[in-house]
PDB file of C-alpha atoms in Angstrom:
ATOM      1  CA  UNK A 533      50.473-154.290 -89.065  1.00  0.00           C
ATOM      2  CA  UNK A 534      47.315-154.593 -87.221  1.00  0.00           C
ATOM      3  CA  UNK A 535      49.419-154.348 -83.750  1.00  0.00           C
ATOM      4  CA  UNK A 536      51.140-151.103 -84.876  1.00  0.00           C
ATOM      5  CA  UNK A 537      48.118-149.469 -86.085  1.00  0.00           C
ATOM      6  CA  UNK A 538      46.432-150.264 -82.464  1.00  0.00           C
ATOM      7  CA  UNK A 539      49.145-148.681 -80.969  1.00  0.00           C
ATOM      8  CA  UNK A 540      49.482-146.106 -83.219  1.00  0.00           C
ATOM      9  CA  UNK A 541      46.025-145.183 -82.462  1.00  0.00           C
ATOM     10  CA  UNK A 542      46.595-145.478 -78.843  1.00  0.00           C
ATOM     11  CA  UNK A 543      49.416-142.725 -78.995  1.00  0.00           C
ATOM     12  CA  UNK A 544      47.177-140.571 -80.350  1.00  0.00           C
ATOM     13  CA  UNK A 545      44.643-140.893 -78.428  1.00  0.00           C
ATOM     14  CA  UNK A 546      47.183-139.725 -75.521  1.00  0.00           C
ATOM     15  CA  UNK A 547      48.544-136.822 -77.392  1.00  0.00           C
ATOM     16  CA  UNK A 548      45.007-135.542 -78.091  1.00  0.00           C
ATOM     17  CA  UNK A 549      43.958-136.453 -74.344  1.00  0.00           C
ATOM     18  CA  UNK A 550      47.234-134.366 -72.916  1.00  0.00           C
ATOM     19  CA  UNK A 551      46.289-131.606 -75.173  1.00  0.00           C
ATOM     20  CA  UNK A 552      43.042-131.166 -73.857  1.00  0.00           C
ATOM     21  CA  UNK A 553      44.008-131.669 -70.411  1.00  0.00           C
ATOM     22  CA  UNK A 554      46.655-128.917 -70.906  1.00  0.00           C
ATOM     23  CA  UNK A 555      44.575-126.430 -72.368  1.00  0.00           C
ATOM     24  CA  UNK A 556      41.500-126.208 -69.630  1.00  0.00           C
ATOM     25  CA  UNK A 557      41.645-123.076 -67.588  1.00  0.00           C
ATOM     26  CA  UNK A 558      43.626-123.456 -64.306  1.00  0.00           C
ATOM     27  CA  UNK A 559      44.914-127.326 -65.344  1.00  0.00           C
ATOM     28  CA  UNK A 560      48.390-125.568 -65.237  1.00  0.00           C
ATOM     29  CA  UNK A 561      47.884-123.676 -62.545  1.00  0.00           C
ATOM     30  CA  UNK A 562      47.466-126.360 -60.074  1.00  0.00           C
ATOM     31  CA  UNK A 563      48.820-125.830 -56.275  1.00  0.00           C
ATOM     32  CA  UNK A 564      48.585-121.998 -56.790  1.00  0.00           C
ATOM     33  CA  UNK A 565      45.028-121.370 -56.103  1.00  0.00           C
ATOM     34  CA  UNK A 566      45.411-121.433 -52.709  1.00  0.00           C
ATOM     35  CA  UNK A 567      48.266-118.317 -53.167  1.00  0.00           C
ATOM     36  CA  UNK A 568      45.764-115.069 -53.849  1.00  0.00           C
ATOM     37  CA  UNK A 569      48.222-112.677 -52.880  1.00  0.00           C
ATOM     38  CA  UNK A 570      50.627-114.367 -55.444  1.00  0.00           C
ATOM     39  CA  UNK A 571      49.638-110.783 -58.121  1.00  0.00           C
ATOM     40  CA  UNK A 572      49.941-108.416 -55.290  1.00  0.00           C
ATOM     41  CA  UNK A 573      51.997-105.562 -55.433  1.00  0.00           C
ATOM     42  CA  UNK A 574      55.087-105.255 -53.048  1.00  0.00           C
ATOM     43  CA  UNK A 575      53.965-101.925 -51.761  1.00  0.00           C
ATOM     44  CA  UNK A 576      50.684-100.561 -50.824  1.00  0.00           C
ATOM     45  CA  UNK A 577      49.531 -96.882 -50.317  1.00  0.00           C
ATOM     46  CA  UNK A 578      46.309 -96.042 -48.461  1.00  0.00           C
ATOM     47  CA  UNK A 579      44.305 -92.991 -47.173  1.00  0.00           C
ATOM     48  CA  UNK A 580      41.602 -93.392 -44.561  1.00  0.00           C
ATOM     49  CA  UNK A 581      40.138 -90.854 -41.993  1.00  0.00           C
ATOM     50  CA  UNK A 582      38.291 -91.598 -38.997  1.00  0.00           C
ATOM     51  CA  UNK A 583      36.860 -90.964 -35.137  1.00  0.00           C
ATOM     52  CA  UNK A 584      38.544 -90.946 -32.210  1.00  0.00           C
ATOM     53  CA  UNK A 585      37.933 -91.108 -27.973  1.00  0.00           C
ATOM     54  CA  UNK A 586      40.311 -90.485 -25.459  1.00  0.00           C
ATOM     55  CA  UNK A 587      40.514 -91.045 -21.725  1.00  0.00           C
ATOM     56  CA  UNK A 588      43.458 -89.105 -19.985  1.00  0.00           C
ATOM     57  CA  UNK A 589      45.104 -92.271 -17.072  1.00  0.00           C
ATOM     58  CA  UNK A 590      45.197 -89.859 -13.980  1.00  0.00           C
ATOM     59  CA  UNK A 591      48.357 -90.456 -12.114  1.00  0.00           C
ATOM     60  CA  UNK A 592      48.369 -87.315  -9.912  1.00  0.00           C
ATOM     61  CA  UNK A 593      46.647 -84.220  -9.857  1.00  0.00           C
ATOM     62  CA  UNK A 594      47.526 -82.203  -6.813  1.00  0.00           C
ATOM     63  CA  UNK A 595      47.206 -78.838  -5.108  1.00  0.00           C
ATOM     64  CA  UNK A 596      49.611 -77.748  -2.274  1.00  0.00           C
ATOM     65  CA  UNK A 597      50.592 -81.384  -2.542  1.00  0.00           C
ATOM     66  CA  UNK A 598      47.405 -82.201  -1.414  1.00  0.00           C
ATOM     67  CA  UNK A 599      45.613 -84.907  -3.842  1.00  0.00           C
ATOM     68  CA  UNK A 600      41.907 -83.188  -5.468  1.00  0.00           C
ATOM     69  CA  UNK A 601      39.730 -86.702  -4.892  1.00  0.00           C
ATOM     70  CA  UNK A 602      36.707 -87.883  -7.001  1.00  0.00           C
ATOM     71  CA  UNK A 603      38.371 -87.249 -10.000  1.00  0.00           C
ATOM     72  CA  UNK A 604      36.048 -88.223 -13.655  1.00  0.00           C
ATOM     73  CA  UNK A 605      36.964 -88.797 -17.140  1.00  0.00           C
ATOM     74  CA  UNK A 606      35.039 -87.193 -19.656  1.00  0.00           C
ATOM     75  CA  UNK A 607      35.067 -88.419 -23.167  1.00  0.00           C
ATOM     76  CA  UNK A 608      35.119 -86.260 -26.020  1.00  0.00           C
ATOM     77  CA  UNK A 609      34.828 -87.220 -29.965  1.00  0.00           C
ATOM     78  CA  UNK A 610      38.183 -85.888 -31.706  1.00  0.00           C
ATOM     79  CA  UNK A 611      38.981 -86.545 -35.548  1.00  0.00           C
ATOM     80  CA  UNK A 612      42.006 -87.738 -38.048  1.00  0.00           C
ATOM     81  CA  UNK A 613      43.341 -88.167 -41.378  1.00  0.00           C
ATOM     82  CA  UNK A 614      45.728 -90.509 -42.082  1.00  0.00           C
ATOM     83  CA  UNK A 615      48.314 -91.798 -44.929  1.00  0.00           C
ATOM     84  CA  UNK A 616      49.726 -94.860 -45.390  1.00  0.00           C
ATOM     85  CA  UNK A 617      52.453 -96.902 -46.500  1.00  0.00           C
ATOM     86  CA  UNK A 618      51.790-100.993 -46.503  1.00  0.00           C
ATOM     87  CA  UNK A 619      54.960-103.196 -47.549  1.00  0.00           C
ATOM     88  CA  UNK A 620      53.784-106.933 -48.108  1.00  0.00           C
ATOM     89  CA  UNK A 621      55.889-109.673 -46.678  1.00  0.00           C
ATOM     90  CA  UNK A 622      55.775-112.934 -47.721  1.00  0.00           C
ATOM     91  CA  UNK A 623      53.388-115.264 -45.323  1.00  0.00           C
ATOM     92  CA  UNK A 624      50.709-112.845 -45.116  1.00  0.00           C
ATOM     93  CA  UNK A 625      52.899-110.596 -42.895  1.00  0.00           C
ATOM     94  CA  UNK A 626      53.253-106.968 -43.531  1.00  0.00           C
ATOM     95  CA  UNK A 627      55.097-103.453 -42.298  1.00  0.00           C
ATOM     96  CA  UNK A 628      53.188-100.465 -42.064  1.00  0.00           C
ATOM     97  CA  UNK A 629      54.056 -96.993 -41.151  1.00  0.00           C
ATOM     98  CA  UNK A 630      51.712 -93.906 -41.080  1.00  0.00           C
ATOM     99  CA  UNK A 631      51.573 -90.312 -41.214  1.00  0.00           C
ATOM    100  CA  UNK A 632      48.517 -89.205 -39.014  1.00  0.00           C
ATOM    101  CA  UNK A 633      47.045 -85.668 -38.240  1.00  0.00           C
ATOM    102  CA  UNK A 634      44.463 -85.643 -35.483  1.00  0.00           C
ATOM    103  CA  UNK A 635      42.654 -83.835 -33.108  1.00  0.00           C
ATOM    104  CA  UNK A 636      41.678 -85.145 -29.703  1.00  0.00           C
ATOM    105  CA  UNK A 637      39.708 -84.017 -26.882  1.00  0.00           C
ATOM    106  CA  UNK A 638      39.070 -85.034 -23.178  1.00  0.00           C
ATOM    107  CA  UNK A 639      38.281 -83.338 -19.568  1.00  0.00           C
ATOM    108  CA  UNK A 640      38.914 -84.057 -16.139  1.00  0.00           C
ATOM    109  CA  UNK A 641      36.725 -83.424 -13.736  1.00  0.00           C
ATOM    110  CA  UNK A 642      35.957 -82.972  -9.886  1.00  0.00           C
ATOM    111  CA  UNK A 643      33.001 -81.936  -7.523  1.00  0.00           C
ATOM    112  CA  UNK A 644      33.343 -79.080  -4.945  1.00  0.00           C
ATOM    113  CA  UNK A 645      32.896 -82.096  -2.238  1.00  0.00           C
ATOM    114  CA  UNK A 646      33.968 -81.554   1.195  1.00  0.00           C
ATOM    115  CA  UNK A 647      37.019 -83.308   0.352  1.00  0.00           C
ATOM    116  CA  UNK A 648      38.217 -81.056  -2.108  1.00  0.00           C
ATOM    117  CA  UNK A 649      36.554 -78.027  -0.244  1.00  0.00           C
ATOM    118  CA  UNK A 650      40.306 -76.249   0.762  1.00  0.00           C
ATOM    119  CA  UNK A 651      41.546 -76.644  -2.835  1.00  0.00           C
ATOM    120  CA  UNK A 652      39.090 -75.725  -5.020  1.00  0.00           C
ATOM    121  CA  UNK A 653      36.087 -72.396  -5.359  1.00  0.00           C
ATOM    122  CA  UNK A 654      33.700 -74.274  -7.385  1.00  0.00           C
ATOM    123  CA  UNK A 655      33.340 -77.208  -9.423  1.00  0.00           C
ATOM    124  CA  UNK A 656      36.863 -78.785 -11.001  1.00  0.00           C
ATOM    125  CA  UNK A 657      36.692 -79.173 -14.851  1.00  0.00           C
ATOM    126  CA  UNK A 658      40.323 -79.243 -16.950  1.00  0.00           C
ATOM    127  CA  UNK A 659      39.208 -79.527 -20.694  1.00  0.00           C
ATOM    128  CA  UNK A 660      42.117 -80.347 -23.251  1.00  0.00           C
ATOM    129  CA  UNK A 661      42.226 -80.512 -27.051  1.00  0.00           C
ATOM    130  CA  UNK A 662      45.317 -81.611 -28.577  1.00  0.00           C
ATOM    131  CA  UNK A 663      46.577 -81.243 -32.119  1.00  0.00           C
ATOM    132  CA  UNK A 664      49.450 -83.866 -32.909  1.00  0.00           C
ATOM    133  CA  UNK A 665      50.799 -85.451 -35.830  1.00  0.00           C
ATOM    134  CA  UNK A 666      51.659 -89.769 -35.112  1.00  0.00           C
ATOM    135  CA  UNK A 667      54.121 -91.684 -37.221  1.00  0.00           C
ATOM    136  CA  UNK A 668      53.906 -95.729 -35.919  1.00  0.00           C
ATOM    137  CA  UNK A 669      55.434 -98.652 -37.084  1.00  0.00           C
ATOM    138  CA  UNK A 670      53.344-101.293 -37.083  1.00  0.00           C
ATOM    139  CA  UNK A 671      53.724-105.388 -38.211  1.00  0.00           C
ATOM    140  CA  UNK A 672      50.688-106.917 -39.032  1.00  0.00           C
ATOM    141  CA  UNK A 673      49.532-110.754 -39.952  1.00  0.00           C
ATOM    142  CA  UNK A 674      46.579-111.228 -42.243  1.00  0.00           C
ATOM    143  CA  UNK A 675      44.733-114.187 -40.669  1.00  0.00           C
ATOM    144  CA  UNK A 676      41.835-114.374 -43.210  1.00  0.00           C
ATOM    145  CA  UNK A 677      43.544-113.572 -46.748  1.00  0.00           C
ATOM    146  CA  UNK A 678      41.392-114.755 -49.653  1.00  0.00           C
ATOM    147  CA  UNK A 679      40.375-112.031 -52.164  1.00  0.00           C
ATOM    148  CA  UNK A 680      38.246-110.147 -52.116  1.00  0.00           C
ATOM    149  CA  UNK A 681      38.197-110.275 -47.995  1.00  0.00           C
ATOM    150  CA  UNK A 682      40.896-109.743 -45.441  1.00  0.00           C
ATOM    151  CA  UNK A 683      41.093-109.871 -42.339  1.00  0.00           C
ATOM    152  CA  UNK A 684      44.230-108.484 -39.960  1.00  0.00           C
ATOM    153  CA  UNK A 685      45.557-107.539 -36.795  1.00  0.00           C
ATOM    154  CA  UNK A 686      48.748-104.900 -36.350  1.00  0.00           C
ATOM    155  CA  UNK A 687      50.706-103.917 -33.208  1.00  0.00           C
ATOM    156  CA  UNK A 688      53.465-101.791 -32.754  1.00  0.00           C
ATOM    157  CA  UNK A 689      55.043 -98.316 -31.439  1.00  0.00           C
ATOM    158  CA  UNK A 690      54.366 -94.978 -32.427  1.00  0.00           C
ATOM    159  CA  UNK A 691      56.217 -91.356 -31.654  1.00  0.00           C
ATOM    160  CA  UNK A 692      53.955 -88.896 -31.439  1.00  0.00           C
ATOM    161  CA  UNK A 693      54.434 -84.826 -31.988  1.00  0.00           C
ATOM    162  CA  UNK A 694      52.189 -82.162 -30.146  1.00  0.00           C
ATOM    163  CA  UNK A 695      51.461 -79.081 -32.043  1.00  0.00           C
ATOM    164  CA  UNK A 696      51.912 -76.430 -29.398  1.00  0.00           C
ATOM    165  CA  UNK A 697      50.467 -73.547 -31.217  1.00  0.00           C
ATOM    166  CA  UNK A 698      47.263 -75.306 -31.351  1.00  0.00           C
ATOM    167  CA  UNK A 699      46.795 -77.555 -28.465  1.00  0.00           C
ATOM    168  CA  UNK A 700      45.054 -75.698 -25.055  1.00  0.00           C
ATOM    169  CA  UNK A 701      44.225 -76.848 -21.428  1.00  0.00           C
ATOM    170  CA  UNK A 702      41.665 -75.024 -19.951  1.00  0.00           C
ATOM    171  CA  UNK A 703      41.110 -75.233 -16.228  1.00  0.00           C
ATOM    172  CA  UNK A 704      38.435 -73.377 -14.465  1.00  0.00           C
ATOM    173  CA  UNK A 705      37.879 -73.682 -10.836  1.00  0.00           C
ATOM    174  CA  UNK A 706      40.746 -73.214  -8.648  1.00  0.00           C
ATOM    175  CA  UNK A 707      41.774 -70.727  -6.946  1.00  0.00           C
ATOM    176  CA  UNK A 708      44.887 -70.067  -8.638  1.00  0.00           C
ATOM    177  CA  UNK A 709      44.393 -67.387 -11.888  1.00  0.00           C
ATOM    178  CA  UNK A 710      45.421 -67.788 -14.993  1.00  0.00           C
ATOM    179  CA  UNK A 711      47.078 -71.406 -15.346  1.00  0.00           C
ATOM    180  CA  UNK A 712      49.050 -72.986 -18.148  1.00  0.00           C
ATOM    181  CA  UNK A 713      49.602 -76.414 -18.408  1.00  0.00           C
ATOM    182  CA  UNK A 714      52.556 -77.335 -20.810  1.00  0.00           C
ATOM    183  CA  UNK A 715      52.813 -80.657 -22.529  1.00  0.00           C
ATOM    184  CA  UNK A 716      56.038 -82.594 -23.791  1.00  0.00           C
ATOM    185  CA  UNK A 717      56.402 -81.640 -27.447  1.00  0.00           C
ATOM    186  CA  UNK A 718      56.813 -85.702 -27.727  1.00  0.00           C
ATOM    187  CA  UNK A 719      54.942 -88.678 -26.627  1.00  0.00           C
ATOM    188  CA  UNK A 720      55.693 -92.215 -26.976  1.00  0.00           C
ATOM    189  CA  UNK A 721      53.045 -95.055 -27.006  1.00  0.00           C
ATOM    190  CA  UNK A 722      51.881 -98.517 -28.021  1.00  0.00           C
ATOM    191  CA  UNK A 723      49.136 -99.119 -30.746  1.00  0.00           C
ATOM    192  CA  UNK A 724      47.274-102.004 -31.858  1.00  0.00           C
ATOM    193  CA  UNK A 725      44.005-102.967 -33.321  1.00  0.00           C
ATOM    194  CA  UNK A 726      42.077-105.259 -36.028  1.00  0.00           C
ATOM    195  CA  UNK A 727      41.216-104.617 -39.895  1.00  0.00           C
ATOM    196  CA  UNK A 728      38.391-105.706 -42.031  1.00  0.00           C
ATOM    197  CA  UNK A 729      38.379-105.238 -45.708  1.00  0.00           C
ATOM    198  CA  UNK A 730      36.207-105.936 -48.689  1.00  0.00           C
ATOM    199  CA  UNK A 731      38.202-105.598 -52.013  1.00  0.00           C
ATOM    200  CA  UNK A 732      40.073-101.922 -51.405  1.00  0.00           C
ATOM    201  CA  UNK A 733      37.548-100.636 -48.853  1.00  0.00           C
ATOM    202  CA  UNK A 734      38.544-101.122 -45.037  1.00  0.00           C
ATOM    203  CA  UNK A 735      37.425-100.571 -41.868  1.00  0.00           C
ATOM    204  CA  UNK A 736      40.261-100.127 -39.117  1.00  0.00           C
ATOM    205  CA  UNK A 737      39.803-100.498 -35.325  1.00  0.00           C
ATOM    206  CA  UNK A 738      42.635 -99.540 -32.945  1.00  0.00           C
ATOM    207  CA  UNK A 739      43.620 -99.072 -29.192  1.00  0.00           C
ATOM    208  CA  UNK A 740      46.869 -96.835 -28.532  1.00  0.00           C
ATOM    209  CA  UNK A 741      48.013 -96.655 -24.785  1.00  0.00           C
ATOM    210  CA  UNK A 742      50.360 -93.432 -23.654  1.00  0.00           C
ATOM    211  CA  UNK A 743      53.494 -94.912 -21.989  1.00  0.00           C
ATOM    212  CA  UNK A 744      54.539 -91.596 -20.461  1.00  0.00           C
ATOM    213  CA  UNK A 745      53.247 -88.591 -18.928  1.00  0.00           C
ATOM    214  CA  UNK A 746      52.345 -85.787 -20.936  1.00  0.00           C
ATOM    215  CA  UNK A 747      52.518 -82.922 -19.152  1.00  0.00           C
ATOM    216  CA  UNK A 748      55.761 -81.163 -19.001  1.00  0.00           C
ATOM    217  CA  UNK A 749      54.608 -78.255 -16.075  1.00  0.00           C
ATOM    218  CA  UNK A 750      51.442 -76.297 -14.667  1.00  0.00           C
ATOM    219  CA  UNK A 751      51.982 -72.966 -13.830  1.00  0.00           C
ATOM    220  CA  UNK A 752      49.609 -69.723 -13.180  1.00  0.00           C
ATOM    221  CA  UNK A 753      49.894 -65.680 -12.513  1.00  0.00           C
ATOM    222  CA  UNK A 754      51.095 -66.096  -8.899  1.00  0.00           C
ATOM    223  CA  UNK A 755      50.690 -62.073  -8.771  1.00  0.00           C
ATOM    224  CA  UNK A 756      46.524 -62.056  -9.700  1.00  0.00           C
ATOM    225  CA  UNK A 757      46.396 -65.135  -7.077  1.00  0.00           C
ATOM    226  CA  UNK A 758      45.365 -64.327  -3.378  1.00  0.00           C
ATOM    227  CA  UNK A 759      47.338 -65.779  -0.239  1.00  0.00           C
ATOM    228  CA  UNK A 760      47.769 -68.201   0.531  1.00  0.00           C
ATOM    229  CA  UNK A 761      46.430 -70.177  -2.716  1.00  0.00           C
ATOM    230  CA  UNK A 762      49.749 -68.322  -4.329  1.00  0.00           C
ATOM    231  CA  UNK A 763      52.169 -70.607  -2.770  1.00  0.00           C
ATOM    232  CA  UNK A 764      50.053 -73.815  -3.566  1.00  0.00           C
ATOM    233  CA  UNK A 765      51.879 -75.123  -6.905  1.00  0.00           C
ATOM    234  CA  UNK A 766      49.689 -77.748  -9.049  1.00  0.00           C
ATOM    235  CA  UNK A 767      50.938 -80.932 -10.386  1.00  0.00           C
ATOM    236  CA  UNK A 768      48.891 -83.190 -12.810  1.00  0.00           C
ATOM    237  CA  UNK A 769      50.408 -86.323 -14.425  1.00  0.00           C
ATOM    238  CA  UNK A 770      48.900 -87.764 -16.584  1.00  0.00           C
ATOM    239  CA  UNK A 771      48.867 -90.184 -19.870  1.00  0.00           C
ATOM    240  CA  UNK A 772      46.629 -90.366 -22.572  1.00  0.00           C
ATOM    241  CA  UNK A 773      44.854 -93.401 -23.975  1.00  0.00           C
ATOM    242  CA  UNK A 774      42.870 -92.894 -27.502  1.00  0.00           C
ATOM    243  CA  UNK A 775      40.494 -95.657 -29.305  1.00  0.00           C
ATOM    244  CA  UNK A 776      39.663 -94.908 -33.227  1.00  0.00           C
ATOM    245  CA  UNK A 777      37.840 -95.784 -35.488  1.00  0.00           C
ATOM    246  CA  UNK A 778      38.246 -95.161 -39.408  1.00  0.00           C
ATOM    247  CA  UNK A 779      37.589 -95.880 -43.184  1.00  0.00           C
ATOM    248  CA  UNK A 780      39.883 -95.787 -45.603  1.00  0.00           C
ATOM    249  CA  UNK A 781      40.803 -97.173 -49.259  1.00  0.00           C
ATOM    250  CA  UNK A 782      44.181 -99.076 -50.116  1.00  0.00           C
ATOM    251  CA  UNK A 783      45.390 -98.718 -53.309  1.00  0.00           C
TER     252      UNK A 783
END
C-alpha cells in the first residue's frame, strides 16, 4: 500500500506539473515566436505621397546637326500621390503594384559660348514639366521583419503614361520661333529603392532610370523663322531619371 500511494502521489504531482506548464502564456506557442508575420493579412493597401527630382540623361541635342556643347542639368522639385496594392508572400517576399500621379520638373541648359555662338541668340534654357500617371510592378524582400519595424528593398519595371494636355517644354533661345517638343505618350523604365517602417507609418526611398527616349519630335513655325535658321531642324534625345522621396501609411 505504501508503494502505491508513493506513486500515486507521484502521478499527481505530474498531472498538476503538466497543467501548469500548459497553461503559462506562450508555453504552447513555442517555435512560433520567431514567425511575426504569422497574423498578417494576405493583402495590403497603402497611400503615401511624396517629393521628387529629376535629371533629364542628354543623349543628343542638336541644331542643323550640329551638337549645342556645355550642356547643364537643372534640378527641379516635382510632387506625387500614390496608391498601393501589397500582396504578402510567404518568406518575407512580397508583390506590389502602384497607381501613381506625379508631376515632375527639370531644364536643360547652355551658355551663349563661342561654341554654340552659330546656333543659338542668347542663353539656351529648355524647361519641362511633365504630368504622368506610373503603374510598376515591383517584388520586394523584407530583410528586417520583426513588428513593429521593417525594413525592405523592391525592384522592378514600371510603364509610364504622359498626360499631353498638361505636360509643356519651353525653350527660349534659339533662333528658331515658336518650337514644340512632343513626347511619347509612353515611357518604360526601371525602379528600385529601400523602405523603413515603424508599425503602419513608412518612409519610402526610390531611384527610377528611363530606358528610352522621350521625345517623340521638335518642331517650330518655319514661316516666323529667318533664313537660314529655317532649314536648321532640332533634335533632342533624351531620357529621364527621377529620385523620390515619400510618406505613406499601410493599412
Amino acid at each position: 500500500m505504501t508503494v502505491l500511494r508513493m506513486i500515486d502521489k507521484r502521478m499527481y504531482t505530474m498531472v498538476v506539473a503538466g497543467g501548469l506548464l500548459v497553461g503559462q502564456p506562450g508555453a504552447a506557442q513555442t517555435g512560433t515566436e520567431d514567425s511575426p508575420t504569422t497574423d498578417r493579412p494576405g493583402v495590403n493597401m497603402g497611400l503615401k505621397a511624396g517629393f521628387n527630382s529629376t535629371m533629364f540623361i542628354i543623349h543628343e541635342l542638336t541644331v542643323g546637326g550640329q551638337k549645342l556643347e556645355h550642356l547643364q542639368n537643372n534640378y527641379k522639385v516635382g510632387y506625387f500621390g500614390t496608391l498601393f496594392f501589397r500582396f504578402n508572400l510567404r518568406h518575407h517576399h512580397f508583390l506590389q503594384t502602384e497607381a501613381t500621379y506625379s508631376v515632375s520638373k527639370g531644364s536643360i541648359a547652355a551658355a551663349d559660348w563661342r561654341e554654340n555662338d552659330p546656333l543659338l541668340r542668347t542663353d539656351m534654357l529648355v524647361k519641362s514639366q511633365i504630368h504622368s500617371v506610373a503603374i510598376p510592378l515591383l517584388y520586394g524582400y523584407k530583410f528586417v521583419d520583426a513588428a513593429p519595424y521593417q525594413m525592405s528593398f523592391f525592384v522592378g519595371p514600371q510603364v509610364t503614361y504622359i498626360w499631353k494636355k498638361h505636360t509643356s517644354n519651353t525653350y527660349t533661345g534659339f533662333y528658331q520661333q515658336d518650337i514644340e517638343e512632343r513626347f511619347r505618350p509612353f515611357s518604360y523604365s526601371l525602379t528600385g529603392g529601400l523602405a523603413v517602417s515603424i508599425t503602419n507609418i513608412f518612409f519610402d526611398f526610390r531611384y527610377e532610370t528611363g530606358l528610352h527616349n522621350l521625345t517623340r519630335s521638335v518642331n517650330f513655325d518655319r514661316t516666323a523663322t529667318e533664313a537660314p535658321y529655317d532649314r536648321q531642324d532640332i533634335r533632342i534625345r533624351r531620357r529621364r531619371n527621377v529620385l523620390s522621396f515619400s510618406l505613406g501609411v499601410i493599412f
